[in-house]
Amino acid sequence: VLLAALLAAVNHFYFRSFCYTLIDGSESRPREALRFPDDSLTFERVQNRKSRIYERVRRQEMLCLLEPGEAYDEKRFGPVSRTACITSRTAPSTAQNSIPTRSRPLCSAAGPEKTQSTAKKEEVIHMAEKALVHRMEQAALTTKIRLLDLAHQTLIHIGGDLSVCDMMTAIWQYAMHYDVKDPHWEGRDRFVLSKGHAAAVTSFSQAAIGCYDVGDIYKEYATNFGRFGMHSCNLANPYVDVSTGSLGHGFPVASGMATALKRKGSSSRVYTVVGDGECGEGSIWEAAMYAHQYKLGNLVVFVDRNGMSFDGPTEEYMALEPFADKWRAFGWNTVTIDGHDMNAILDAIDALPAPDSDVPTVIIGKTVKGHGVSFMENNVSWHAGCVNEADWITAKAEITEAYERKWGAEA
């Protein structure tokens, strides 16, 4: 046993060194630690984002709609809580493929025609929503830059990291109920990366809420005894609930976790990110049947539908279409969105049924592998890779320019 362990360690060391030599002719060196800017998302701000924004909105509602000394009348103005206020903000019908967007009327008017005060109220809410989307897209941009920095340092699965980055940002910095000081807190939401090779974007997303310092990822990624590998490992990293990498396995484990939480009467959810390439695995559809059978309304699957697997286009090697219809046939609440539209992602999260509901939800994000970088997009060669100096500069410039075209250079 000791001899076998020694041989495995030696093989691991030389194989890693050989890979680095193939990448850049030498072993990769840790980059300087990067620090969060002063205005970065801290755990407290992440956890309280929605309540803080909508407390401000409610204060504005009172100013806009009430006369001096007048009490708030819920029959007249509707509930002040965000979920109840937004019209049609319910789970979509299984016959539909989309959900309400924030561009639609958010609150019902007091009468058949909008009053000036109601219009002002909607404008305030719209501004808060826009600020939230802007903030999330800014966070996603930061993660993409960090991914490219890491890909300049060593080999990572950059194509799939970039395709799922927007959804991953929303999951960790908007949806997840999580205590970074206690990763094993019983009341937390669980996360399983079924698409195990997207470990880098997961690590950066966790770092963004304070699980660890960003610089630690650069220092430890793909190193012996480091917490951050090309595939997530819960033996090395306490913020990883399930070790994954063998495709098709993470989703079934997530289904088992959701079952246990439901039997305990917990209000926690289980979020899992699935790659479309692994949806050719039979275990994926066994888990889908199981989740429907046992009414796992606390299970939420995000599918990174970038249409590309390691071998090439999914429709050439294992056709999945009609993909959404398959999930509906298995009894799932099925939502299809643009996986790079932050507004649509947040809407999908807001529309999730309650955790104690009986129907699991799948959010199919239509994405682009290598999104935002022209020479990586839909290029199977960039399933994994390491970028040289020139490509690194070009890639960061392209994704930054796209963000600035939408929000402005000063954003």
mmCIF file of C-alpha atoms in Angstrom:
data_model
loop_
_atom_site.group_PDB
_atom_site.id
_atom_site.type_symbol
_atom_site.label_atom_id
_atom_site.label_comp_id
_atom_site.label_asym_id
_atom_site.label_seq_id
_atom_site.Cartn_x
_atom_site.Cartn_y
_atom_site.Cartn_z
ATOM 1 C CA VAL A 1 0.000 0.000 0.000
ATOM 2 C CA LEU A 2 2.836 2.381 0.914
ATOM 3 C CA LEU A 3 4.634 1.577 -2.341
ATOM 4 C CA ALA A 4 1.485 2.215 -4.359
ATOM 5 C CA ALA A 5 0.963 5.561 -2.621
ATOM 6 C CA LEU A 6 4.575 6.581 -3.291
ATOM 7 C CA LEU A 7 4.310 5.674 -6.978
ATOM 8 C CA ALA A 8 1.040 7.624 -7.291
ATOM 9 C CA ALA A 9 2.611 10.722 -5.729
ATOM 10 C CA VAL A 10 5.654 10.558 -8.016
ATOM 11 C CA ASN A 11 3.453 10.047 -11.074
ATOM 12 C CA HIS A 12 1.229 12.973 -10.050
ATOM 13 C CA PHE A 13 4.231 15.292 -9.626
ATOM 14 C CA TYR A 14 5.874 14.428 -12.940
ATOM 15 C CA PHE A 15 2.615 14.465 -14.877
ATOM 16 C CA ARG A 16 1.819 17.973 -13.560
ATOM 17 C CA SER A 17 5.338 19.187 -14.432
ATOM 18 C CA PHE A 18 5.018 17.676 -17.900
ATOM 19 C CA CYS A 19 1.691 19.499 -18.458
ATOM 20 C CA TYR A 20 3.201 22.819 -17.414
ATOM 21 C CA THR A 21 6.135 22.219 -19.749
ATOM 22 C CA LEU A 22 3.708 21.677 -22.618
ATOM 23 C CA ILE A 23 1.937 24.933 -21.749
ATOM 24 C CA ASP A 24 4.789 27.388 -21.514
ATOM 25 C CA GLY A 25 8.038 25.495 -21.367
ATOM 26 C CA SER A 26 8.464 25.859 -17.630
ATOM 27 C CA GLU A 27 6.634 25.251 -14.408
ATOM 28 C CA SER A 28 3.940 27.799 -13.642
ATOM 29 C CA ARG A 29 4.791 30.412 -11.048
ATOM 30 C CA PRO A 30 2.314 31.919 -8.589
ATOM 31 C CA ARG A 31 1.219 35.415 -9.475
ATOM 32 C CA GLU A 32 1.146 38.231 -6.964
ATOM 33 C CA ALA A 33 -1.836 38.092 -4.635
ATOM 34 C CA LEU A 34 -4.702 40.305 -5.711
ATOM 35 C CA ARG A 35 -6.765 42.159 -3.153
ATOM 36 C CA PHE A 36 -10.398 43.122 -3.174
ATOM 37 C CA PRO A 37 -11.066 46.774 -4.020
ATOM 38 C CA ASP A 38 -12.642 48.765 -1.224
ATOM 39 C CA ASP A 39 -16.047 48.676 -2.909
ATOM 40 C CA SER A 40 -16.090 44.910 -3.461
ATOM 41 C CA LEU A 41 -18.991 42.698 -2.443
ATOM 42 C CA THR A 42 -18.539 41.618 1.173
ATOM 43 C CA PHE A 43 -20.512 38.788 2.733
ATOM 44 C CA GLU A 44 -22.730 41.124 4.725
ATOM 45 C CA ARG A 45 -23.576 43.191 1.642
ATOM 46 C CA VAL A 46 -24.272 40.067 -0.379
ATOM 47 C CA GLN A 47 -26.575 38.566 2.242
ATOM 48 C CA ASN A 48 -28.485 41.813 2.802
ATOM 49 C CA ARG A 49 -28.577 43.107 -0.770
ATOM 50 C CA LYS A 50 -32.234 42.497 -1.459
ATOM 51 C CA SER A 51 -33.469 43.704 1.911
ATOM 52 C CA ARG A 52 -31.347 46.870 1.733
ATOM 53 C CA ILE A 53 -32.450 47.779 -1.785
ATOM 54 C CA TYR A 54 -36.121 47.213 -1.139
ATOM 55 C CA GLU A 55 -36.140 48.928 2.217
ATOM 56 C CA ARG A 56 -34.996 51.982 0.254
ATOM 57 C CA VAL A 57 -37.739 51.330 -2.280
ATOM 58 C CA ARG A 58 -40.375 51.039 0.437
ATOM 59 C CA ARG A 59 -39.275 54.354 1.934
ATOM 60 C CA GLN A 60 -39.613 55.915 -1.497
ATOM 61 C CA GLU A 61 -43.050 54.324 -1.887
ATOM 62 C CA MET A 62 -44.211 56.049 1.253
ATOM 63 C CA LEU A 63 -42.896 59.385 0.027
ATOM 64 C CA CYS A 64 -44.389 58.961 -3.439
ATOM 65 C CA LEU A 65 -47.822 57.602 -2.600
ATOM 66 C CA LEU A 66 -48.866 58.881 0.789
ATOM 67 C CA GLU A 67 -50.193 62.191 1.875
ATOM 68 C CA PRO A 68 -48.696 63.691 5.056
ATOM 69 C CA GLY A 69 -49.951 61.749 8.075
ATOM 70 C CA GLU A 70 -51.670 59.089 5.934
ATOM 71 C CA ALA A 71 -51.239 55.446 6.958
ATOM 72 C CA TYR A 72 -50.119 52.861 4.406
ATOM 73 C CA ASP A 73 -53.163 51.012 3.038
ATOM 74 C CA GLU A 74 -52.334 47.572 1.643
ATOM 75 C CA LYS A 75 -55.760 47.269 0.015
ATOM 76 C CA ARG A 76 -55.058 50.401 -1.976
ATOM 77 C CA PHE A 77 -51.379 50.029 -2.762
ATOM 78 C CA GLY A 78 -50.724 46.340 -2.346
ATOM 79 C CA PRO A 79 -48.187 44.633 -0.051
ATOM 80 C CA VAL A 80 -44.855 46.385 0.296
ATOM 81 C CA SER A 81 -42.787 43.224 0.197
ATOM 82 C CA ARG A 82 -40.930 42.750 -3.066
ATOM 83 C CA THR A 83 -42.224 39.302 -4.026
ATOM 84 C CA ALA A 84 -45.874 40.159 -3.467
ATOM 85 C CA CYS A 85 -45.569 43.527 -5.187
ATOM 86 C CA ILE A 86 -44.205 42.322 -8.491
ATOM 87 C CA THR A 87 -47.043 41.161 -10.712
ATOM 88 C CA SER A 88 -46.939 37.717 -12.325
ATOM 89 C CA ARG A 89 -43.758 36.905 -10.357
ATOM 90 C CA THR A 90 -44.713 33.241 -10.030
ATOM 91 C CA ALA A 91 -43.277 30.037 -11.377
ATOM 92 C CA PRO A 92 -43.846 29.773 -15.148
ATOM 93 C CA SER A 93 -46.313 27.352 -16.586
ATOM 94 C CA THR A 94 -44.763 24.160 -17.895
ATOM 95 C CA ALA A 95 -46.227 25.075 -21.256
ATOM 96 C CA GLN A 96 -44.190 28.254 -21.390
ATOM 97 C CA ASN A 97 -40.520 28.753 -22.005
ATOM 98 C CA SER A 98 -39.975 32.157 -20.465
ATOM 99 C CA ILE A 99 -40.757 34.193 -17.380
ATOM 100 C CA PRO A 100 -41.816 37.771 -16.682
ATOM 101 C CA THR A 101 -39.046 40.325 -17.044
ATOM 102 C CA ARG A 102 -38.325 43.443 -15.061
ATOM 103 C CA SER A 103 -39.272 45.610 -18.006
ATOM 104 C CA ARG A 104 -42.944 44.761 -17.447
ATOM 105 C CA PRO A 105 -45.137 46.690 -14.956
ATOM 106 C CA LEU A 106 -43.951 45.872 -11.464
ATOM 107 C CA CYS A 107 -46.885 47.025 -9.324
ATOM 108 C CA SER A 108 -50.583 47.328 -9.982
ATOM 109 C CA ALA A 109 -51.983 50.829 -10.273
ATOM 110 C CA ALA A 110 -54.534 52.240 -7.875
ATOM 111 C CA GLY A 111 -57.161 52.510 -10.629
ATOM 112 C CA PRO A 112 -57.750 51.781 -14.331
ATOM 113 C CA GLU A 113 -55.113 54.353 -15.256
ATOM 114 C CA LYS A 114 -51.751 54.895 -13.633
ATOM 115 C CA THR A 115 -51.609 57.827 -11.312
ATOM 116 C CA GLN A 116 -48.541 60.028 -11.339
ATOM 117 C CA SER A 117 -47.554 58.753 -7.902
ATOM 118 C CA THR A 118 -47.818 55.103 -9.005
ATOM 119 C CA ALA A 119 -45.690 55.810 -12.062
ATOM 120 C CA LYS A 120 -43.129 57.432 -9.795
ATOM 121 C CA LYS A 121 -43.219 54.399 -7.545
ATOM 122 C CA GLU A 122 -42.543 52.080 -10.492
ATOM 123 C CA GLU A 123 -39.701 54.318 -11.635
ATOM 124 C CA VAL A 124 -38.028 54.033 -8.220
ATOM 125 C CA ILE A 125 -38.315 50.251 -8.270
ATOM 126 C CA HIS A 126 -37.005 50.134 -11.840
ATOM 127 C CA MET A 127 -33.978 52.193 -10.819
ATOM 128 C CA ALA A 128 -33.256 49.812 -7.928
ATOM 129 C CA GLU A 129 -33.565 46.817 -10.252
ATOM 130 C CA LYS A 130 -31.250 48.404 -12.816
ATOM 131 C CA ALA A 131 -28.669 49.185 -10.135
ATOM 132 C CA LEU A 132 -28.779 45.555 -8.995
ATOM 133 C CA VAL A 133 -28.264 44.242 -12.546
ATOM 134 C CA HIS A 134 -25.405 46.697 -13.045
ATOM 135 C CA ARG A 135 -23.779 45.574 -9.819
ATOM 136 C CA MET A 136 -24.056 41.902 -10.755
ATOM 137 C CA GLU A 137 -22.647 42.462 -14.240
ATOM 138 C CA GLN A 138 -19.771 44.386 -12.695
ATOM 139 C CA ALA A 139 -19.126 41.414 -10.397
ATOM 140 C CA ALA A 140 -19.244 39.024 -13.367
ATOM 141 C CA LEU A 141 -16.737 41.175 -15.273
ATOM 142 C CA THR A 142 -14.370 41.063 -12.302
ATOM 143 C CA THR A 143 -14.583 37.274 -12.218
ATOM 144 C CA LYS A 144 -13.942 37.012 -15.967
ATOM 145 C CA ILE A 145 -10.839 39.172 -15.668
ATOM 146 C CA ARG A 146 -9.602 36.981 -12.829
ATOM 147 C CA LEU A 147 -10.245 33.856 -14.880
ATOM 148 C CA LEU A 148 -8.155 35.234 -17.738
ATOM 149 C CA ASP A 149 -5.402 36.162 -15.284
ATOM 150 C CA LEU A 150 -5.385 32.583 -14.024
ATOM 151 C CA ALA A 151 -5.418 31.216 -17.588
ATOM 152 C CA HIS A 152 -2.368 33.375 -18.265
ATOM 153 C CA GLN A 153 -0.678 31.702 -15.313
ATOM 154 C CA THR A 154 -1.639 28.077 -15.955
ATOM 155 C CA LEU A 155 -4.021 25.788 -17.815
ATOM 156 C CA ILE A 156 -7.688 26.038 -16.820
ATOM 157 C CA HIS A 157 -11.005 25.086 -18.427
ATOM 158 C CA ILE A 158 -11.431 28.644 -19.626
ATOM 159 C CA GLY A 159 -14.071 28.020 -22.322
ATOM 160 C CA GLY A 160 -16.633 26.537 -19.943
ATOM 161 C CA ASP A 161 -15.674 28.907 -17.138
ATOM 162 C CA LEU A 162 -16.551 31.897 -19.315
ATOM 163 C CA SER A 163 -19.787 30.357 -20.583
ATOM 164 C CA VAL A 164 -21.151 29.747 -17.084
ATOM 165 C CA CYS A 165 -19.655 32.808 -15.379
ATOM 166 C CA ASP A 166 -22.755 35.040 -15.497
ATOM 167 C CA MET A 167 -25.003 32.356 -14.031
ATOM 168 C CA MET A 168 -22.392 31.398 -11.451
ATOM 169 C CA THR A 169 -22.109 35.034 -10.366
ATOM 170 C CA ALA A 170 -25.871 35.207 -9.820
ATOM 171 C CA ILE A 171 -25.952 31.921 -7.928
ATOM 172 C CA TRP A 172 -23.214 32.806 -5.448
ATOM 173 C CA GLN A 173 -23.691 36.552 -5.172
ATOM 174 C CA TYR A 174 -27.496 36.713 -5.328
ATOM 175 C CA ALA A 175 -29.255 33.396 -4.783
ATOM 176 C CA MET A 176 -27.245 31.462 -2.212
ATOM 177 C CA HIS A 177 -28.074 31.736 1.474
ATOM 178 C CA TYR A 178 -24.647 31.078 2.946
ATOM 179 C CA ASP A 179 -22.417 31.876 5.911
ATOM 180 C CA VAL A 180 -18.775 32.169 4.847
ATOM 181 C CA LYS A 181 -17.692 31.930 8.476
ATOM 182 C CA ASP A 182 -19.329 28.521 8.816
ATOM 183 C CA PRO A 183 -19.307 26.529 5.541
ATOM 184 C CA HIS A 184 -20.973 23.594 7.318
ATOM 185 C CA TRP A 185 -23.834 25.623 8.783
ATOM 186 C CA GLU A 186 -26.927 23.437 8.655
ATOM 187 C CA GLY A 187 -29.187 26.267 7.461
ATOM 188 C CA ARG A 188 -27.132 27.079 4.350
ATOM 189 C CA ASP A 189 -28.114 26.472 0.759
ATOM 190 C CA ARG A 190 -26.048 23.713 -0.826
ATOM 191 C CA PHE A 191 -24.111 23.934 -4.076
ATOM 192 C CA VAL A 192 -22.908 21.057 -6.238
ATOM 193 C CA LEU A 193 -20.764 21.634 -9.317
ATOM 194 C CA SER A 194 -21.825 18.703 -11.456
ATOM 195 C CA LYS A 195 -19.858 20.300 -14.289
ATOM 196 C CA GLY A 196 -16.765 19.630 -12.201
ATOM 197 C CA HIS A 197 -14.179 21.159 -14.514
ATOM 198 C CA ALA A 198 -15.660 24.651 -13.941
ATOM 199 C CA ALA A 199 -13.844 24.708 -10.614
ATOM 200 C CA ALA A 200 -11.958 27.949 -11.278
ATOM 201 C CA VAL A 201 -15.075 30.079 -11.815
ATOM 202 C CA THR A 202 -16.633 28.470 -8.731
ATOM 203 C CA SER A 203 -13.601 29.319 -6.606
ATOM 204 C CA PHE A 204 -13.552 32.932 -7.775
ATOM 205 C CA SER A 205 -17.299 33.217 -7.151
ATOM 206 C CA GLN A 206 -16.840 31.950 -3.610
ATOM 207 C CA ALA A 207 -13.912 34.305 -3.065
ATOM 208 C CA ALA A 208 -16.117 37.199 -4.166
ATOM 209 C CA ILE A 209 -18.341 36.687 -1.107
ATOM 210 C CA GLY A 210 -15.411 36.255 1.266
ATOM 211 C CA CYS A 211 -14.828 32.500 1.486
ATOM 212 C CA TYR A 212 -11.112 33.133 0.941
ATOM 213 C CA ASP A 213 -8.749 35.678 -0.529
ATOM 214 C CA VAL A 214 -8.534 35.863 -4.306
ATOM 215 C CA GLY A 215 -4.746 35.792 -4.117
ATOM 216 C CA ASP A 216 -4.899 32.339 -2.516
ATOM 217 C CA ILE A 217 -6.406 30.937 -5.702
ATOM 218 C CA TYR A 218 -3.478 32.182 -7.790
ATOM 219 C CA LYS A 219 -1.010 30.777 -5.285
ATOM 220 C CA GLU A 220 -2.606 27.371 -4.789
ATOM 221 C CA TYR A 221 -4.409 26.545 -8.039
ATOM 222 C CA ALA A 222 -3.323 23.163 -9.434
ATOM 223 C CA THR A 223 -0.507 22.843 -6.915
ATOM 224 C CA ASN A 224 0.285 19.931 -4.661
ATOM 225 C CA PHE A 225 -1.782 20.168 -1.476
ATOM 226 C CA GLY A 226 -3.547 23.344 -2.684
ATOM 227 C CA ARG A 227 -7.249 23.894 -2.030
ATOM 228 C CA PHE A 228 -8.043 24.811 -5.634
ATOM 229 C CA GLY A 229 -7.741 22.178 -8.327
ATOM 230 C CA MET A 230 -8.960 21.788 -11.881
ATOM 231 C CA HIS A 231 -11.843 19.890 -10.298
ATOM 232 C CA SER A 232 -13.380 20.783 -6.931
ATOM 233 C CA CYS A 233 -12.385 18.571 -3.998
ATOM 234 C CA ASN A 234 -14.081 18.686 -0.599
ATOM 235 C CA LEU A 235 -11.155 16.908 1.040
ATOM 236 C CA ALA A 236 -8.964 19.926 0.315
ATOM 237 C CA ASN A 237 -11.508 22.744 0.448
ATOM 238 C CA PRO A 238 -14.152 23.028 3.193
ATOM 239 C CA TYR A 239 -16.274 25.315 0.973
ATOM 240 C CA VAL A 240 -16.858 22.433 -1.460
ATOM 241 C CA ASP A 241 -19.788 20.215 -0.474
ATOM 242 C CA VAL A 242 -19.143 17.488 -3.047
ATOM 243 C CA SER A 243 -16.026 16.461 -4.969
ATOM 244 C CA THR A 244 -16.857 16.308 -8.669
ATOM 245 C CA GLY A 245 -15.179 15.851 -12.016
ATOM 246 C CA SER A 246 -16.513 12.561 -13.303
ATOM 247 C CA LEU A 247 -19.366 13.952 -15.374
ATOM 248 C CA GLY A 248 -22.931 12.914 -14.677
ATOM 249 C CA HIS A 249 -22.333 12.298 -10.960
ATOM 250 C CA GLY A 250 -22.795 15.682 -9.294
ATOM 251 C CA PHE A 251 -26.474 16.101 -10.173
ATOM 252 C CA PRO A 252 -27.495 12.705 -8.705
ATOM 253 C CA VAL A 253 -25.629 13.557 -5.479
ATOM 254 C CA ALA A 254 -27.419 16.924 -5.376
ATOM 255 C CA SER A 255 -30.725 15.053 -5.675
ATOM 256 C CA GLY A 256 -29.821 12.951 -2.657
ATOM 257 C CA MET A 257 -28.896 16.073 -0.658
ATOM 258 C CA ALA A 258 -32.210 17.694 -1.602
ATOM 259 C CA THR A 259 -34.047 14.569 -0.446
ATOM 260 C CA ALA A 260 -32.357 14.654 2.947
ATOM 261 C CA LEU A 261 -33.115 18.362 3.420
ATOM 262 C CA LYS A 262 -36.755 17.853 2.442
ATOM 263 C CA ARG A 263 -37.163 14.991 4.928
ATOM 264 C CA LYS A 264 -35.662 17.174 7.647
ATOM 265 C CA GLY A 265 -38.189 19.895 6.868
ATOM 266 C CA SER A 266 -35.387 22.314 5.965
ATOM 267 C CA SER A 267 -36.078 25.482 3.970
ATOM 268 C CA SER A 268 -32.659 25.299 2.292
ATOM 269 C CA ARG A 269 -32.260 24.792 -1.432
ATOM 270 C CA VAL A 270 -29.738 22.740 -3.381
ATOM 271 C CA TYR A 271 -28.296 24.463 -6.444
ATOM 272 C CA THR A 272 -26.354 22.462 -8.994
ATOM 273 C CA VAL A 273 -24.669 23.510 -12.237
ATOM 274 C CA VAL A 274 -24.801 20.906 -15.008
ATOM 275 C CA GLY A 275 -22.965 21.014 -18.317
ATOM 276 C CA ASP A 276 -24.874 20.126 -21.454
ATOM 277 C CA GLY A 277 -22.087 17.722 -22.459
ATOM 278 C CA GLU A 278 -22.787 15.567 -19.412
ATOM 279 C CA CYS A 279 -26.482 15.467 -20.277
ATOM 280 C CA GLY A 280 -25.646 12.572 -22.604
ATOM 281 C CA GLU A 281 -25.026 10.511 -19.448
ATOM 282 C CA GLY A 282 -27.801 8.198 -18.337
ATOM 283 C CA SER A 283 -27.238 9.124 -14.701
ATOM 284 C CA ILE A 284 -28.435 12.663 -15.439
ATOM 285 C CA TRP A 285 -31.837 11.459 -16.567
ATOM 286 C CA GLU A 286 -32.100 8.923 -13.755
ATOM 287 C CA ALA A 287 -31.622 11.809 -11.326
ATOM 288 C CA ALA A 288 -34.201 13.875 -13.226
ATOM 289 C CA MET A 289 -36.747 11.058 -12.862
ATOM 290 C CA TYR A 290 -35.872 10.626 -9.208
ATOM 291 C CA ALA A 291 -36.244 14.340 -8.387
ATOM 292 C CA HIS A 292 -39.698 14.418 -9.958
ATOM 293 C CA GLN A 293 -40.759 11.197 -8.253
ATOM 294 C CA TYR A 294 -39.778 12.462 -4.808
ATOM 295 C CA LYS A 295 -41.113 15.990 -5.357
ATOM 296 C CA LEU A 296 -37.841 17.839 -4.798
ATOM 297 C CA GLY A 297 -39.038 21.423 -5.119
ATOM 298 C CA ASN A 298 -35.927 22.511 -3.217
ATOM 299 C CA LEU A 299 -33.660 21.367 -6.077
ATOM 300 C CA VAL A 300 -32.590 23.915 -8.701
ATOM 301 C CA VAL A 301 -30.531 22.880 -11.719
ATOM 302 C CA PHE A 302 -28.719 25.409 -13.896
ATOM 303 C CA VAL A 303 -27.705 23.923 -17.245
ATOM 304 C CA ASP A 304 -24.826 25.586 -19.085
ATOM 305 C CA ARG A 305 -26.251 25.010 -22.566
ATOM 306 C CA ASN A 306 -23.272 26.216 -24.611
ATOM 307 C CA GLY A 307 -23.745 23.500 -27.233
ATOM 308 C CA MET A 308 -20.122 22.346 -27.018
ATOM 309 C CA SER A 309 -18.527 19.366 -25.344
ATOM 310 C CA PHE A 310 -14.871 18.360 -25.147
ATOM 311 C CA ASP A 311 -15.278 16.499 -28.460
ATOM 312 C CA GLY A 312 -17.184 19.208 -30.308
ATOM 313 C CA PRO A 313 -20.810 20.316 -30.849
ATOM 314 C CA THR A 314 -23.211 18.334 -28.682
ATOM 315 C CA GLU A 315 -25.687 17.918 -31.520
ATOM 316 C CA GLU A 316 -23.065 16.077 -33.578
ATOM 317 C CA TYR A 317 -21.859 13.698 -30.862
ATOM 318 C CA MET A 318 -24.950 13.210 -28.673
ATOM 319 C CA ALA A 319 -27.916 15.292 -29.822
ATOM 320 C CA LEU A 320 -29.929 16.727 -26.942
ATOM 321 C CA GLU A 321 -32.680 18.648 -28.713
ATOM 322 C CA PRO A 322 -35.514 19.132 -28.068
ATOM 323 C CA PHE A 323 -33.712 19.721 -24.781
ATOM 324 C CA ALA A 324 -36.260 21.763 -22.820
ATOM 325 C CA ASP A 325 -39.059 19.417 -23.858
ATOM 326 C CA LYS A 326 -37.131 16.489 -22.392
ATOM 327 C CA TRP A 327 -37.049 18.143 -18.977
ATOM 328 C CA ARG A 328 -40.754 18.956 -19.210
ATOM 329 C CA ALA A 329 -41.476 15.354 -20.086
ATOM 330 C CA PHE A 330 -39.695 14.369 -16.882
ATOM 331 C CA GLY A 331 -42.050 16.632 -14.941
ATOM 332 C CA TRP A 332 -39.729 19.556 -14.234
ATOM 333 C CA ASN A 333 -40.559 23.235 -14.001
ATOM 334 C CA THR A 334 -38.514 24.277 -17.045
ATOM 335 C CA VAL A 335 -37.260 27.789 -17.811
ATOM 336 C CA THR A 336 -35.089 28.719 -20.790
ATOM 337 C CA ILE A 337 -33.146 31.976 -20.703
ATOM 338 C CA ASP A 338 -30.203 33.757 -22.272
ATOM 339 C CA GLY A 339 -27.467 32.621 -19.910
ATOM 340 C CA HIS A 340 -25.529 35.845 -20.463
ATOM 341 C CA ASP A 341 -28.461 38.176 -19.742
ATOM 342 C CA MET A 342 -28.087 39.047 -16.071
ATOM 343 C CA ASN A 343 -31.573 40.522 -15.919
ATOM 344 C CA ALA A 344 -33.062 37.242 -17.179
ATOM 345 C CA ILE A 345 -30.950 35.195 -14.764
ATOM 346 C CA LEU A 346 -32.091 37.233 -11.769
ATOM 347 C CA ASP A 347 -35.702 37.009 -12.940
ATOM 348 C CA ALA A 348 -35.413 33.225 -13.139
ATOM 349 C CA ILE A 349 -34.064 33.082 -9.590
ATOM 350 C CA ASP A 350 -36.765 35.432 -8.309
ATOM 351 C CA ALA A 351 -39.455 33.242 -9.893
ATOM 352 C CA LEU A 352 -38.339 30.016 -8.224
ATOM 353 C CA PRO A 353 -41.143 28.159 -6.443
ATOM 354 C CA ALA A 354 -40.875 27.886 -2.669
ATOM 355 C CA PRO A 355 -38.390 25.266 -1.414
ATOM 356 C CA ASP A 356 -41.267 23.231 0.049
ATOM 357 C CA SER A 357 -42.988 22.972 -3.334
ATOM 358 C CA ASP A 358 -43.289 19.627 -5.112
ATOM 359 C CA VAL A 359 -41.734 20.376 -8.512
ATOM 360 C CA PRO A 360 -37.978 20.699 -9.132
ATOM 361 C CA THR A 361 -36.799 23.527 -11.393
ATOM 362 C CA VAL A 362 -34.303 23.507 -14.247
ATOM 363 C CA ILE A 363 -33.016 26.800 -15.657
ATOM 364 C CA ILE A 364 -31.509 26.226 -19.081
ATOM 365 C CA GLY A 365 -29.083 29.028 -19.841
ATOM 366 C CA LYS A 366 -28.280 29.322 -23.527
ATOM 367 C CA THR A 367 -24.646 30.332 -23.492
ATOM 368 C CA VAL A 368 -21.545 30.578 -25.673
ATOM 369 C CA LYS A 369 -18.404 28.661 -24.845
ATOM 370 C CA GLY A 370 -15.573 31.134 -24.346
ATOM 371 C CA HIS A 371 -18.128 33.953 -24.193
ATOM 372 C CA GLY A 372 -16.811 37.459 -24.738
ATOM 373 C CA VAL A 373 -13.449 36.479 -26.222
ATOM 374 C CA SER A 374 -13.581 36.385 -30.019
ATOM 375 C CA PHE A 375 -10.900 33.755 -30.596
ATOM 376 C CA MET A 376 -12.353 31.455 -27.905
ATOM 377 C CA GLU A 377 -16.064 31.594 -28.710
ATOM 378 C CA ASN A 378 -17.448 28.240 -29.935
ATOM 379 C CA ASN A 379 -13.884 27.025 -30.454
ATOM 380 C CA VAL A 380 -13.500 23.468 -29.150
ATOM 381 C CA SER A 381 -9.745 24.038 -28.824
ATOM 382 C CA TRP A 382 -10.491 26.367 -25.930
ATOM 383 C CA HIS A 383 -12.265 23.768 -23.841
ATOM 384 C CA ALA A 384 -9.129 24.165 -21.756
ATOM 385 C CA GLY A 385 -5.987 26.153 -22.327
ATOM 386 C CA CYS A 386 -3.424 28.686 -21.216
ATOM 387 C CA VAL A 387 -3.297 32.127 -22.865
ATOM 388 C CA ASN A 388 -0.057 33.762 -23.910
ATOM 389 C CA GLU A 389 0.764 37.406 -23.229
ATOM 390 C CA ALA A 390 -0.721 38.833 -26.434
ATOM 391 C CA ASP A 391 -3.946 36.792 -26.215
ATOM 392 C CA TRP A 392 -4.285 37.639 -22.530
ATOM 393 C CA ILE A 393 -4.199 41.362 -23.261
ATOM 394 C CA THR A 394 -6.609 40.993 -26.201
ATOM 395 C CA ALA A 395 -9.094 38.862 -24.268
ATOM 396 C CA LYS A 396 -9.278 41.215 -21.295
ATOM 397 C CA ALA A 397 -9.676 44.204 -23.591
ATOM 398 C CA GLU A 398 -12.581 42.571 -25.447
ATOM 399 C CA ILE A 399 -14.654 41.665 -22.398
ATOM 400 C CA THR A 400 -13.949 45.029 -20.771
ATOM 401 C CA GLU A 401 -14.974 46.957 -23.895
ATOM 402 C CA ALA A 402 -18.227 44.984 -24.118
ATOM 403 C CA TYR A 403 -19.062 45.929 -20.535
ATOM 404 C CA GLU A 404 -18.170 49.589 -21.100
ATOM 405 C CA ARG A 405 -20.315 49.797 -24.236
ATOM 406 C CA LYS A 406 -23.305 48.873 -22.089
ATOM 407 C CA TRP A 407 -22.582 50.705 -18.845
ATOM 408 C CA GLY A 408 -20.012 53.332 -19.765
ATOM 409 C CA ALA A 409 -16.286 53.570 -19.145
ATOM 410 C CA GLU A 410 -16.776 55.104 -15.697
ATOM 411 C CA ALA A 411 -19.107 52.339 -14.464
#
